[in-house]
């Protein structure tokens, strides 16, 4: 009988591959074995030729969370007297690259079980199997076995133990396996910890509180979340006040895909992503007149929507029967609470009631946020369902640890030819978040048992990440590589696409310290591995009030005019909006250049234009003005553009003076703000092409927070492609500063490689 050796590569460990292979082989009457291999899974299979063919075909199309990238088969001589197919222990002495699966949303089989009366796990909120359930949030150390997870305190009952040991069972070697007899249990608590109810009563009590309009703190998969009724304006407003979050959109969890479909326009591709094992928050188009109140995401045509991804969320949403706001359990700027004691101390004033349980969470993992664009998904926040999946690292250098930037912090650990990027840690604005960054470093190093030999950080001396990197470099006596922010952006996108040679990087974002001490952010850089050269940038303009300009776009507008047409060209309405008390000091500030840092930031240009067009002249959260400009532009048909003046030779400086002049003319003559916004977007695509031609390289990478803007990204790619350039945008990581640690690790690894 024919026999083959099969090597399978992809995401095949910790996701139920071996029991699946066992069942498939048994069903086709095949013998042989399967075992984990450092790079995937190896099998030897013997049987009738047709059955072998069918088995190979099965392997190629296994459902998520398994992801088969590669199957190689090779004929072997027959083994006599083989009667069974078995799951073998991993080969001895193999130094396996640890592969840690991310947390996986409830699979259809487990969902069916908890919904079926009479099943052992009917209504059990901690049901899971080899295809689904917690992973990264409960693994304390590797290798991944139950005694090294937070399930170690829950000895298996005999029924669960039987399933765990049975290779034909869906729960064979499912480390977090549990049931109502042996696993974690729910409890309902008042703020402070007083116990109100347990088990199913706790769940029902929480649902009733939500229906009364109260705020629930829920101990979810990777931390505490705050939930309120998304159909109650009062409940949503109360949460905004308590959380000190005025206008920033909240995400909404829907009981099921049908309820989501009622409130939003969801395509098939979007549904596939929403129901995938990663089950992220997806920004989808809102329908008019849905039951979700506008207060959830004021003025936003999109809604961050997601579906229940644990049995606990499923049961709760089902009991409530309506969509719920579901947001990270934190105060503005602080990281999400994930331990029971800190949850009560930090969320006690935010929540009316707590639904908790006795399974500890090892590390906080927030929900991921994605958007489905015309050419595929864009990651906006990479956390649950994605971290800590590794990606290849260019350059086989010594282990490197990169500490990232200041906003949307992440930590990157490069070793053995790949990079593990931590989950999104939030902005480093509070002492608690700086502390979380330090703990995440310790966690990653201990988890993967890596000793870094070099460190990387941003150029900015005041970032908490930079200061931590300096401390660690001194303590461990290691070289510290300071990577310019936009270099890191470009390097990250180039590495994602495996581009080794020089590329032109368009790094467009809000803020990053340049090598000349000014704030950059509208950059065209030639990135060549560990080195870069600035070949184009926006002509710098002053930001009166510095940081204050980030939340007050009209300050950027005043600064832009001071640097181009003159302050007197500022539309009178905008000038008046400052009020007499603020206007004179602002002019004096600009006049004398006091507290007016100069910037080439494209993010601030977005703010300025938003204010000039009358779209967002007032205060708001960072990025709000730019978002509203994008939404306005989306409502207009393409029609015209605005001109630039290019200056300089080797470094092409883009002077926006003619753009501002034409734009103000439009505004003065009553052109709709939507059309102004659209023309501005077209002008940025022109700018991209101007710099691409100047750079003269076939590959252009797009990175930076501005490329979270789907319209801008689409227009730039289209424009560059039409002119024969290959434009690449981020796929594996977010275009915002969530990619910086990865970029820094890449630059450090390539430097080590070359040195
Ligand atoms: Zn399952
Ligand atoms: Zn059990
Ligand atoms: Fe950035």
XYZ file of C-alpha atoms and ligand atoms in Angstrom:
758
model
C 0.000 0.000 0.000
C 1.289 3.456 -0.777
C 2.664 5.556 2.096
C 3.486 9.279 2.106
C 5.293 11.668 4.385
C 3.429 14.948 4.619
C 4.864 18.206 5.924
C 2.242 20.827 6.770
C 3.184 24.444 7.505
C 1.047 27.358 8.655
C -0.968 27.988 11.823
C -1.242 24.335 12.784
C -0.197 24.120 16.442
C -2.534 24.785 19.344
C -5.517 24.934 17.016
C -6.658 21.320 16.953
C -4.765 20.177 13.877
C -3.637 16.810 15.236
C -7.050 15.539 16.410
C -8.518 16.754 13.129
C -5.917 14.788 11.178
C -6.611 11.790 13.413
C -10.327 11.886 12.655
C -9.815 12.416 8.931
C -7.372 9.501 8.747
C -9.688 7.246 10.741
C -12.637 8.168 8.524
C -10.670 7.213 5.401
C -9.257 4.004 6.885
C -5.667 5.256 6.837
C -2.859 4.298 9.205
C 0.261 6.151 10.307
C 0.948 9.036 12.666
C 0.972 12.800 13.141
C 3.199 14.903 15.372
C 4.201 18.508 15.922
C 7.352 19.696 14.209
C 9.264 22.895 15.074
C 7.917 24.519 11.927
C 4.486 22.949 11.761
C 3.168 19.388 11.713
C 4.555 16.212 10.133
C 2.580 13.132 9.202
C 3.163 9.708 7.714
C 0.058 8.191 6.221
C -0.559 4.832 4.569
C -3.571 3.406 2.763
C -5.352 3.087 -0.563
C -4.122 5.614 -3.144
C -7.556 7.187 -3.593
C -7.967 7.596 0.179
C -4.531 9.187 0.437
C -5.421 11.631 -2.322
C -8.680 12.494 -0.595
C -6.856 12.932 2.725
C -4.376 15.353 1.148
C -7.256 17.292 -0.362
C -8.912 17.444 3.093
C -5.771 18.890 4.642
C -5.614 21.730 2.151
C -9.046 23.079 3.089
C -9.253 22.792 6.873
C -11.424 25.476 8.422
C -10.186 28.318 10.647
C -8.531 28.653 13.141
C -6.263 26.206 11.315
C -4.470 27.935 8.463
C -2.545 25.678 6.111
C 0.015 27.626 4.089
C 1.911 24.714 2.611
C 1.528 20.949 2.177
C 4.417 18.864 0.867
C 4.050 15.143 0.263
C 6.719 12.608 -0.551
C 6.369 8.845 -1.227
C 7.799 6.392 1.310
C 8.149 2.599 1.315
C 5.268 0.697 2.874
C 5.427 -0.101 6.577
C 4.238 -3.644 7.222
C 1.703 -4.498 9.920
C 0.676 -0.947 10.720
C -2.855 -1.030 12.092
C -3.639 2.324 13.617
C -3.272 6.040 13.130
C -1.794 7.684 16.189
C -0.935 11.079 17.563
C 2.703 11.011 18.586
C 4.484 13.188 21.093
C 6.720 15.869 19.603
C 10.151 14.598 18.574
C 12.625 14.558 21.440
C 15.446 17.066 21.429
C 13.826 19.346 18.893
C 14.118 22.975 19.878
C 10.716 24.022 18.734
C 10.070 27.625 17.840
C 7.281 28.387 20.244
C 4.076 29.072 18.397
C 1.482 30.700 20.605
C -1.986 30.846 19.165
C -4.028 33.976 19.813
C -7.341 33.814 21.661
C -10.029 32.306 19.442
C -13.739 33.098 19.258
C -16.264 30.389 20.157
C -16.480 27.767 17.398
C -19.845 26.676 15.924
C -19.757 23.313 17.744
C -19.247 24.903 21.157
C -21.900 27.513 20.378
C -24.293 24.678 19.567
C -23.469 22.879 22.798
C -24.157 25.824 25.087
C -27.449 26.434 23.288
C -28.663 22.832 23.609
C -30.703 21.886 26.708
C -29.566 18.587 28.135
C -25.953 19.005 26.984
C -23.402 18.847 29.777
C -22.295 22.366 28.892
C -25.714 23.877 28.272
C -25.438 27.583 29.258
C -21.883 27.113 30.517
C -20.016 30.426 29.916
C -16.487 28.928 29.837
C -17.038 26.255 27.205
C -14.152 25.802 24.738
C -12.353 23.154 22.687
C -9.181 22.710 20.612
C -10.644 24.997 17.949
C -11.680 27.843 20.200
C -11.328 29.597 23.509
C -8.745 31.518 25.479
C -5.058 31.032 24.670
C -2.698 34.003 25.017
C -4.748 35.491 27.874
C -4.365 32.370 30.020
C -0.941 30.915 29.148
C 1.540 31.764 31.888
C 4.554 30.120 30.289
C 5.535 27.701 27.529
C 5.272 24.928 26.532
C 1.532 25.302 26.377
C 0.170 22.752 28.863
C -2.613 23.115 31.407
C -0.336 23.346 34.511
C 1.193 26.483 32.999
C -2.155 28.153 32.351
C -4.591 29.893 34.675
C -6.672 26.699 34.431
C -4.180 24.958 36.728
C -6.480 25.704 39.690
C -9.329 23.747 38.094
C -8.621 19.975 38.212
C -10.455 18.167 35.410
C -13.504 16.170 36.363
C -13.642 12.605 35.044
C -15.864 13.522 32.092
C -13.553 16.351 30.985
C -10.461 14.188 31.575
C -11.928 11.531 29.279
C -12.487 14.065 26.517
C -9.022 15.494 27.041
C -7.377 12.071 26.581
C -9.482 10.853 23.660
C -7.754 11.543 20.320
C -11.067 11.257 18.518
C -12.637 13.958 20.704
C -12.862 17.630 19.784
C -11.366 18.398 23.205
C -8.328 16.143 22.840
C -5.503 18.067 24.498
C -7.606 21.235 24.735
C -5.684 22.804 27.622
C -8.478 25.145 28.845
C -11.182 22.452 28.697
C -13.787 22.908 31.425
C -17.400 22.177 32.331
C -19.874 23.321 34.985
C -18.663 20.519 37.286
C -14.974 21.427 37.274
C -14.421 24.799 35.623
C -14.640 28.502 36.444
C -17.915 30.043 37.636
C -19.608 33.423 37.378
C -20.347 35.820 40.201
C -22.236 39.088 40.320
C -20.756 41.756 42.557
C -21.537 45.236 43.753
C -18.756 47.832 43.340
C -16.295 47.004 46.112
C -16.746 43.268 45.743
C -19.868 42.345 47.744
C -21.231 39.161 46.176
C -24.807 39.442 44.894
C -25.345 36.210 42.985
C -23.559 33.228 41.448
C -23.578 31.125 38.297
C -26.621 31.475 36.045
C -28.290 33.822 38.556
C -25.292 36.134 38.243
C -25.694 36.190 34.471
C -29.402 36.904 34.676
C -28.780 39.608 37.279
C -26.267 41.301 34.985
C -28.716 41.200 32.077
C -31.434 42.773 34.219
C -29.079 45.563 35.324
C -28.274 46.334 31.685
C -31.952 46.427 30.795
C -32.479 48.903 33.661
C -29.926 51.185 31.971
C -27.078 50.445 34.378
C -23.399 50.136 33.509
C -21.940 46.644 33.791
C -18.254 45.906 34.315
C -17.743 42.518 32.677
C -14.646 40.396 33.163
C -14.202 39.326 29.582
C -11.496 37.336 27.832
C -8.568 39.736 28.050
C -9.745 42.233 30.644
C -12.672 44.107 32.065
C -15.121 45.763 29.698
C -17.820 48.334 30.340
C -21.220 47.575 28.871
C -24.407 49.591 28.564
C -27.595 49.326 26.539
C -26.724 50.751 23.092
C -30.370 51.615 22.463
C -30.579 53.953 25.472
C -29.283 57.488 24.978
C -29.323 58.062 28.734
C -27.236 54.984 29.502
C -24.709 55.873 26.800
C -24.419 59.493 27.962
C -23.910 58.403 31.566
C -21.077 56.119 30.472
C -19.491 58.988 28.501
C -19.559 61.255 31.533
C -18.185 58.631 33.896
C -15.481 57.520 31.485
C -14.629 61.144 30.604
C -14.984 60.362 26.951
C -16.948 63.063 25.203
C -17.304 62.183 21.557
C -14.988 59.311 20.707
C -17.032 56.480 19.203
C -17.899 53.399 21.261
C -17.962 49.895 19.824
C -21.217 47.949 19.883
C -21.650 44.213 20.340
C -24.688 42.716 18.639
C -26.448 39.543 19.833
C -26.126 37.884 16.416
C -25.353 38.609 12.733
C -29.036 39.271 11.961
C -29.283 42.014 14.587
C -26.081 43.535 13.231
C -27.479 43.403 9.692
C -30.532 45.364 10.900
C -28.400 48.235 12.181
C -25.577 48.268 9.627
C -24.856 47.484 5.996
C -22.605 44.478 6.157
C -21.068 42.804 3.105
C -20.306 39.085 2.840
C -16.601 39.774 3.265
C -17.332 41.783 6.399
C -19.546 39.048 7.812
C -16.793 36.524 7.187
C -14.351 38.649 9.185
C -16.838 39.311 11.989
C -17.528 35.595 12.385
C -13.888 34.490 11.982
C -11.938 33.075 14.968
C -10.398 36.535 15.476
C -13.906 38.096 15.655
C -12.609 41.691 15.682
C -14.438 44.968 16.057
C -15.149 45.957 12.469
C -15.934 49.483 11.330
C -19.061 49.029 9.226
C -21.522 51.400 7.578
C -24.424 52.381 9.766
C -27.960 52.197 8.459
C -30.157 55.208 9.013
C -32.740 54.792 11.745
C -31.299 51.668 13.342
C -31.972 51.010 17.010
C -28.451 51.977 18.107
C -28.644 55.565 19.422
C -26.527 58.233 17.673
C -24.754 59.064 20.970
C -22.737 55.866 20.497
C -20.720 57.383 17.628
C -21.772 61.011 17.099
C -21.500 62.232 13.520
C -19.817 59.056 12.361
C -21.171 57.189 9.325
C -19.426 54.054 10.580
C -19.954 51.983 13.662
C -17.440 49.716 15.384
C -19.487 46.523 15.477
C -18.688 43.043 16.676
C -20.280 39.777 17.661
C -20.052 37.799 20.920
C -16.721 35.969 20.866
C -16.931 34.017 24.132
C -19.776 31.865 25.456
C -20.112 34.430 28.267
C -20.718 37.276 25.804
C -23.081 35.062 23.825
C -25.209 34.179 26.848
C -25.261 37.752 28.121
C -26.229 39.287 24.767
C -28.872 36.636 24.295
C -30.344 37.381 27.725
C -30.399 41.119 27.029
C -31.642 40.689 23.465
C -30.361 44.021 22.221
C -27.045 45.546 21.142
C -24.709 46.694 23.900
C -21.968 49.296 23.966
C -18.891 47.260 24.855
C -15.772 49.269 25.592
C -12.502 48.690 27.439
C -12.764 48.984 31.195
C -10.671 52.048 31.881
C -10.727 55.750 32.515
C -9.525 57.929 29.643
C -5.751 57.428 29.067
C -5.433 54.510 31.480
C -4.925 50.911 30.389
C -7.729 48.365 30.660
C -8.224 46.743 34.072
C -7.747 42.974 34.038
C -7.206 41.916 37.665
C -10.161 41.598 40.011
C -8.816 43.886 42.745
C -7.762 46.682 40.386
C -11.077 46.362 38.558
C -12.954 47.276 41.706
C -10.587 50.078 42.681
C -10.386 51.597 39.208
C -13.858 50.891 37.821
C -15.822 51.229 41.064
C -17.011 54.703 40.143
C -17.696 53.806 36.520
C -19.807 50.676 36.869
C -22.980 49.946 38.828
C -22.439 46.213 38.966
C -19.687 43.690 38.149
C -20.011 40.331 36.400
C -16.783 38.496 37.209
C -15.458 34.945 37.431
C -12.636 32.995 39.040
C -10.428 32.339 36.016
C -7.461 34.739 36.264
C -6.345 36.715 33.205
C -2.573 36.574 32.698
C -2.189 39.648 30.512
C -4.563 42.327 29.283
C -5.571 41.888 25.647
C -7.921 44.446 24.156
C -10.305 43.891 21.261
C -8.805 44.312 17.794
C -10.236 46.896 15.399
C -10.324 46.440 11.628
C -12.000 47.927 8.610
C -12.751 46.124 5.375
C -11.519 48.232 2.467
C -11.959 47.682 -1.253
C -8.668 45.760 -1.443
C -8.947 43.840 1.827
C -8.907 44.438 5.564
C -6.984 47.222 7.305
C -5.894 46.677 10.892
C -6.421 49.727 13.060
C -5.705 48.086 16.409
C -3.961 44.731 16.627
C -4.688 42.762 19.773
C -7.081 39.872 20.493
C -7.150 37.244 17.774
C -3.928 38.513 16.176
C -1.312 38.929 18.927
C 1.111 37.227 19.417
C 1.233 35.669 15.944
C 4.762 36.125 14.589
C 5.858 37.542 11.235
C 9.213 37.079 9.483
C 12.023 39.454 10.436
C 14.386 40.537 7.687
C 18.029 39.924 8.586
C 19.044 37.048 10.849
C 20.599 39.289 13.482
C 20.874 38.742 17.219
C 17.694 39.056 19.311
C 16.330 42.584 19.396
C 13.759 44.264 21.600
C 11.982 47.373 20.266
C 9.975 49.619 22.554
C 7.862 51.485 20.008
C 6.561 55.033 20.085
C 4.232 56.903 22.416
C 0.768 56.370 21.008
C -0.802 53.001 20.261
C 2.169 51.454 22.005
C 3.361 47.931 21.261
C 6.550 46.033 22.028
C 8.364 44.002 19.369
C 10.671 41.091 20.039
C 12.773 39.874 17.122
C 14.493 36.501 17.401
C 15.253 33.492 15.226
C 14.234 35.239 12.047
C 10.850 36.489 13.142
C 9.158 39.180 15.163
C 6.532 38.790 17.823
C 4.603 42.004 18.282
C 2.782 42.504 21.564
C -0.876 43.341 21.697
C -1.873 47.024 21.475
C -1.130 48.668 24.825
C -2.732 52.065 24.287
C -1.137 55.493 24.626
C 1.633 55.974 27.163
C 0.102 59.113 28.637
C -0.441 57.818 32.184
C 1.960 56.255 34.725
C -0.221 53.131 34.608
C 0.360 52.727 30.880
C 4.123 53.261 31.214
C 4.017 50.546 33.850
C 2.066 48.251 31.512
C 4.766 48.762 28.865
C 7.489 47.680 31.303
C 5.469 44.648 32.423
C 4.827 43.674 28.810
C 8.571 43.709 28.138
C 9.203 41.405 31.103
C 6.326 39.189 30.044
C 7.462 38.809 26.415
C 11.078 38.087 27.360
C 10.111 35.495 29.970
C 7.435 33.977 27.765
C 9.658 33.402 24.749
C 12.806 32.971 26.882
C 14.778 35.447 24.832
C 17.668 37.629 25.990
C 17.853 40.627 23.699
C 21.287 41.687 22.505
C 20.221 45.065 21.239
C 17.447 47.495 21.959
C 15.603 49.935 19.736
C 13.463 52.964 20.499
C 12.247 56.242 19.014
C 14.399 59.344 18.607
C 12.066 61.275 20.882
C 13.772 61.633 24.285
C 10.578 62.188 26.284
C 8.548 59.140 25.307
C 8.018 56.744 28.208
C 9.115 54.020 25.779
C 12.422 55.801 25.111
C 13.079 56.257 28.801
C 12.366 52.585 29.472
C 14.707 51.600 26.626
C 17.456 53.795 28.100
C 16.997 52.229 31.524
C 17.097 48.699 30.125
C 20.106 49.436 27.900
C 22.001 50.743 30.927
C 20.927 47.880 33.183
C 21.773 45.176 30.670
C 24.703 46.996 29.084
C 23.287 46.682 25.569
C 23.528 48.917 22.520
C 20.477 51.141 21.998
C 19.494 52.021 18.450
C 17.393 55.167 18.151
C 15.244 54.904 15.060
C 13.695 57.997 13.527
C 9.915 57.688 13.725
C 9.135 57.892 10.008
C 12.047 55.653 9.108
C 10.419 53.072 11.389
C 7.073 53.605 9.625
C 8.611 53.028 6.194
C 10.761 50.098 7.325
C 7.728 48.421 8.880
C 5.672 48.560 5.696
C 8.624 47.506 3.518
C 9.362 44.521 5.798
C 5.727 43.483 5.806
C 5.901 43.141 2.033
C 9.330 41.508 2.022
C 10.860 44.448 0.120
C 14.609 44.281 0.630
C 15.964 46.953 -1.695
C 15.470 50.713 -1.440
C 11.861 51.912 -1.463
C 10.201 55.284 -1.336
C 8.310 55.609 1.918
C 5.465 58.073 2.191
C 5.250 58.443 5.970
C 2.290 60.672 6.715
C 1.113 61.075 10.271
C 0.530 63.446 13.157
C 3.800 63.652 15.009
C 7.285 62.232 14.994
C 10.583 63.807 15.969
C 12.841 64.444 12.984
C 16.620 64.266 12.828
C 16.708 68.082 12.685
C 14.824 68.520 15.947
C 11.560 69.638 14.297
C 8.322 67.678 14.233
C 7.976 65.676 11.041
C 4.896 64.023 9.607
C 4.561 64.759 5.881
C 7.590 62.844 4.704
C 8.967 61.217 1.599
C 11.931 59.074 2.602
C 14.104 56.693 0.672
C 14.325 53.785 3.057
C 17.121 51.355 2.320
C 17.078 48.782 5.099
C 18.918 50.227 8.086
C 19.421 53.639 6.459
C 17.151 56.369 5.170
C 17.327 59.688 3.394
C 14.720 62.451 3.388
C 13.860 63.318 -0.214
C 10.693 65.297 0.296
C 8.597 66.905 2.976
C 5.803 69.318 3.557
C 6.986 72.895 4.045
C 6.994 73.339 7.838
C 4.460 75.607 9.470
C 4.174 76.754 13.093
C 1.771 75.189 15.593
C 0.709 77.948 17.977
C 0.402 76.412 21.422
C 2.226 73.224 20.449
C 0.384 70.189 21.808
C -2.783 72.258 22.290
C -3.101 72.367 18.488
C -3.675 68.606 18.383
C -7.118 68.994 19.944
C -7.917 72.401 18.452
C -7.627 72.244 14.645
C -8.123 75.994 14.119
C -4.716 76.563 15.731
C -3.185 74.495 12.929
C -5.185 76.597 10.462
C -3.781 79.825 11.914
C -0.245 78.413 11.842
C -0.650 77.221 8.251
C -1.814 80.652 7.124
C 0.976 82.405 9.015
C 3.445 80.290 7.011
C 1.733 80.671 3.627
C -0.621 83.504 2.713
C -0.329 85.455 5.946
C -2.546 85.446 9.000
C -4.787 88.173 7.588
C -6.043 85.685 4.996
C -7.675 83.582 7.718
C -11.447 83.551 7.106
C -13.029 86.138 9.434
C -15.475 83.578 10.855
C -12.624 81.382 11.973
C -10.728 84.310 13.411
C -13.810 85.428 15.335
C -14.313 81.922 16.629
C -11.119 82.246 18.648
C -12.720 85.126 20.564
C -10.982 88.423 21.205
C -9.328 87.095 24.346
C -7.540 84.302 22.524
C -6.883 85.923 19.158
C -4.415 88.635 20.211
C -2.166 86.300 22.248
C -2.249 83.818 19.349
C -1.051 86.498 16.905
C 1.678 87.539 19.341
C 2.726 83.910 19.727
C 2.983 83.462 15.967
C 4.703 86.831 15.567
C 7.459 86.074 18.018
C 7.564 82.349 17.377
C 7.075 81.580 21.063
C 5.621 78.145 21.840
C 5.199 77.606 18.108
C 7.019 74.386 17.234
C 7.400 74.019 13.467
C 6.051 70.934 11.812
C 5.843 69.249 8.434
C 2.998 67.090 9.780
C 0.391 66.046 7.280
C -1.949 65.180 10.129
C -1.869 68.807 11.226
C -2.405 69.908 7.614
C -5.539 67.748 7.652
C -6.648 69.525 10.843
C -5.937 72.944 9.341
C -7.886 72.183 6.170
C -10.779 70.760 8.172
C -10.968 74.038 10.079
C -10.580 76.194 6.960
C -13.332 74.276 5.183
C -15.592 74.887 8.176
C -15.929 71.185 8.853
C -14.332 71.020 12.252
C -13.176 74.353 13.630
C -13.602 73.584 17.330
C -12.084 71.196 19.815
C -12.266 67.442 19.686
C -10.353 64.217 20.197
C -7.148 63.750 18.252
C -7.804 62.782 14.664
C -11.465 63.798 14.806
C -11.063 66.739 12.404
C -9.203 64.568 9.911
C -11.860 61.874 10.161
C -14.644 64.343 9.554
C -12.775 65.709 6.543
C -12.537 62.153 5.197
C -16.257 61.516 5.744
C -17.127 64.809 4.048
C -14.933 63.934 1.058
C -16.598 60.534 0.775
C -19.929 62.275 0.258
C -18.650 64.222 -2.774
C -17.967 63.068 -6.313
C -14.399 63.384 -7.591
C -14.053 66.801 -9.153
C -10.854 68.812 -9.354
C -7.829 69.158 -7.139
C -5.616 71.853 -5.581
C -2.125 72.799 -6.782
C 1.208 72.580 -4.964
C 4.433 74.513 -5.423
C 7.484 72.290 -5.250
C 10.767 73.784 -4.148
C 14.317 72.529 -3.796
C 16.444 69.980 -5.622
C 17.491 66.810 -3.809
C 14.853 67.405 -1.152
C 11.541 68.318 -2.734
C 9.698 70.624 -0.367
C 5.951 70.796 -0.985
C 4.727 74.328 -0.366
C 0.965 74.296 0.198
C 0.562 78.052 -0.501
C -1.226 77.631 -3.853
C -3.349 74.864 -2.345
C -4.410 77.092 0.541
C -5.135 79.980 -1.819
C -7.352 77.897 -4.105
C -9.056 76.274 -1.141
C -9.855 79.598 0.505
C -11.187 80.848 -2.801
C -13.519 77.840 -2.896
C -14.642 78.483 0.670
C -15.190 82.199 -0.005
C -17.257 81.477 -3.112
C -19.527 79.042 -1.323
C -18.212 75.719 -2.620
C -19.641 72.900 -0.513
C -17.285 71.717 2.240
C -17.629 68.171 0.852
C -16.203 69.278 -2.497
C -13.379 71.161 -0.770
C -12.579 68.054 1.251
C -12.605 65.884 -1.849
C -10.317 68.235 -3.776
C -7.910 68.247 -0.858
C -7.763 64.436 -0.950
C -7.089 64.573 -4.689
C -4.300 67.082 -4.048
C -2.663 64.658 -1.617
C -2.719 61.935 -4.276
C -0.980 64.434 -6.589
C 1.564 65.075 -3.844
C 2.222 61.339 -3.505
C 2.814 61.050 -7.236
C 5.074 64.113 -7.271
C 7.285 62.607 -4.607
C 7.171 59.116 -6.141
C 8.466 60.524 -9.454
C 11.139 62.441 -7.581
C 12.149 59.316 -5.638
C 12.394 57.346 -8.893
C 11.968 53.934 -7.267
C 9.402 51.372 -8.447
C 8.181 50.440 -4.948
C 6.368 52.938 -2.755
C 5.278 52.058 0.784
C 2.539 53.939 2.617
C 2.649 54.248 6.390
C 1.537 56.591 9.153
C -1.752 57.453 10.806
C -2.998 59.411 7.756
C -3.259 56.109 5.899
C -5.994 54.997 8.288
C -7.998 57.181 5.920
C -9.446 54.684 3.423
C -10.272 57.298 0.797
C -6.789 58.804 0.887
C -5.084 55.403 0.777
C -7.256 54.279 -2.140
C -6.652 57.475 -4.125
C -2.887 57.394 -3.552
C -2.577 53.735 -4.558
C -4.711 54.316 -7.658
C -2.724 57.373 -8.695
C 0.656 55.682 -8.167
C -0.413 52.483 -9.914
C -1.674 54.424 -12.928
C 1.786 55.983 -13.237
C 3.482 52.574 -13.090
C 4.540 52.484 -9.429
C 3.918 49.561 -7.113
C 2.244 51.009 -4.059
C 2.095 48.921 -0.870
C 0.012 49.551 2.195
C 0.051 47.828 5.569
C -1.664 44.464 5.769
C -0.331 42.676 8.841
C 0.002 45.713 11.100
C -1.805 49.004 11.551
C -0.581 52.006 9.535
C -0.628 54.086 12.739
C 2.011 53.989 15.459
C 0.978 50.423 16.267
C 3.539 49.426 13.593
C 6.455 51.445 14.973
C 7.929 48.794 17.285
C 7.965 46.356 14.359
C 9.698 48.965 12.172
C 12.268 49.681 14.863
C 12.992 45.965 15.301
C 13.440 45.658 11.547
C 15.888 48.561 11.357
C 17.877 47.274 14.341
C 18.007 43.756 12.899
C 19.184 45.018 9.515
C 21.842 47.183 11.157
C 23.101 44.208 13.119
C 23.080 42.160 9.932
C 25.174 44.686 8.064
C 27.639 45.368 10.864
Zn -15.022 25.111 20.356
Zn -15.388 19.054 33.800
Fe 3.519 57.886 13.455
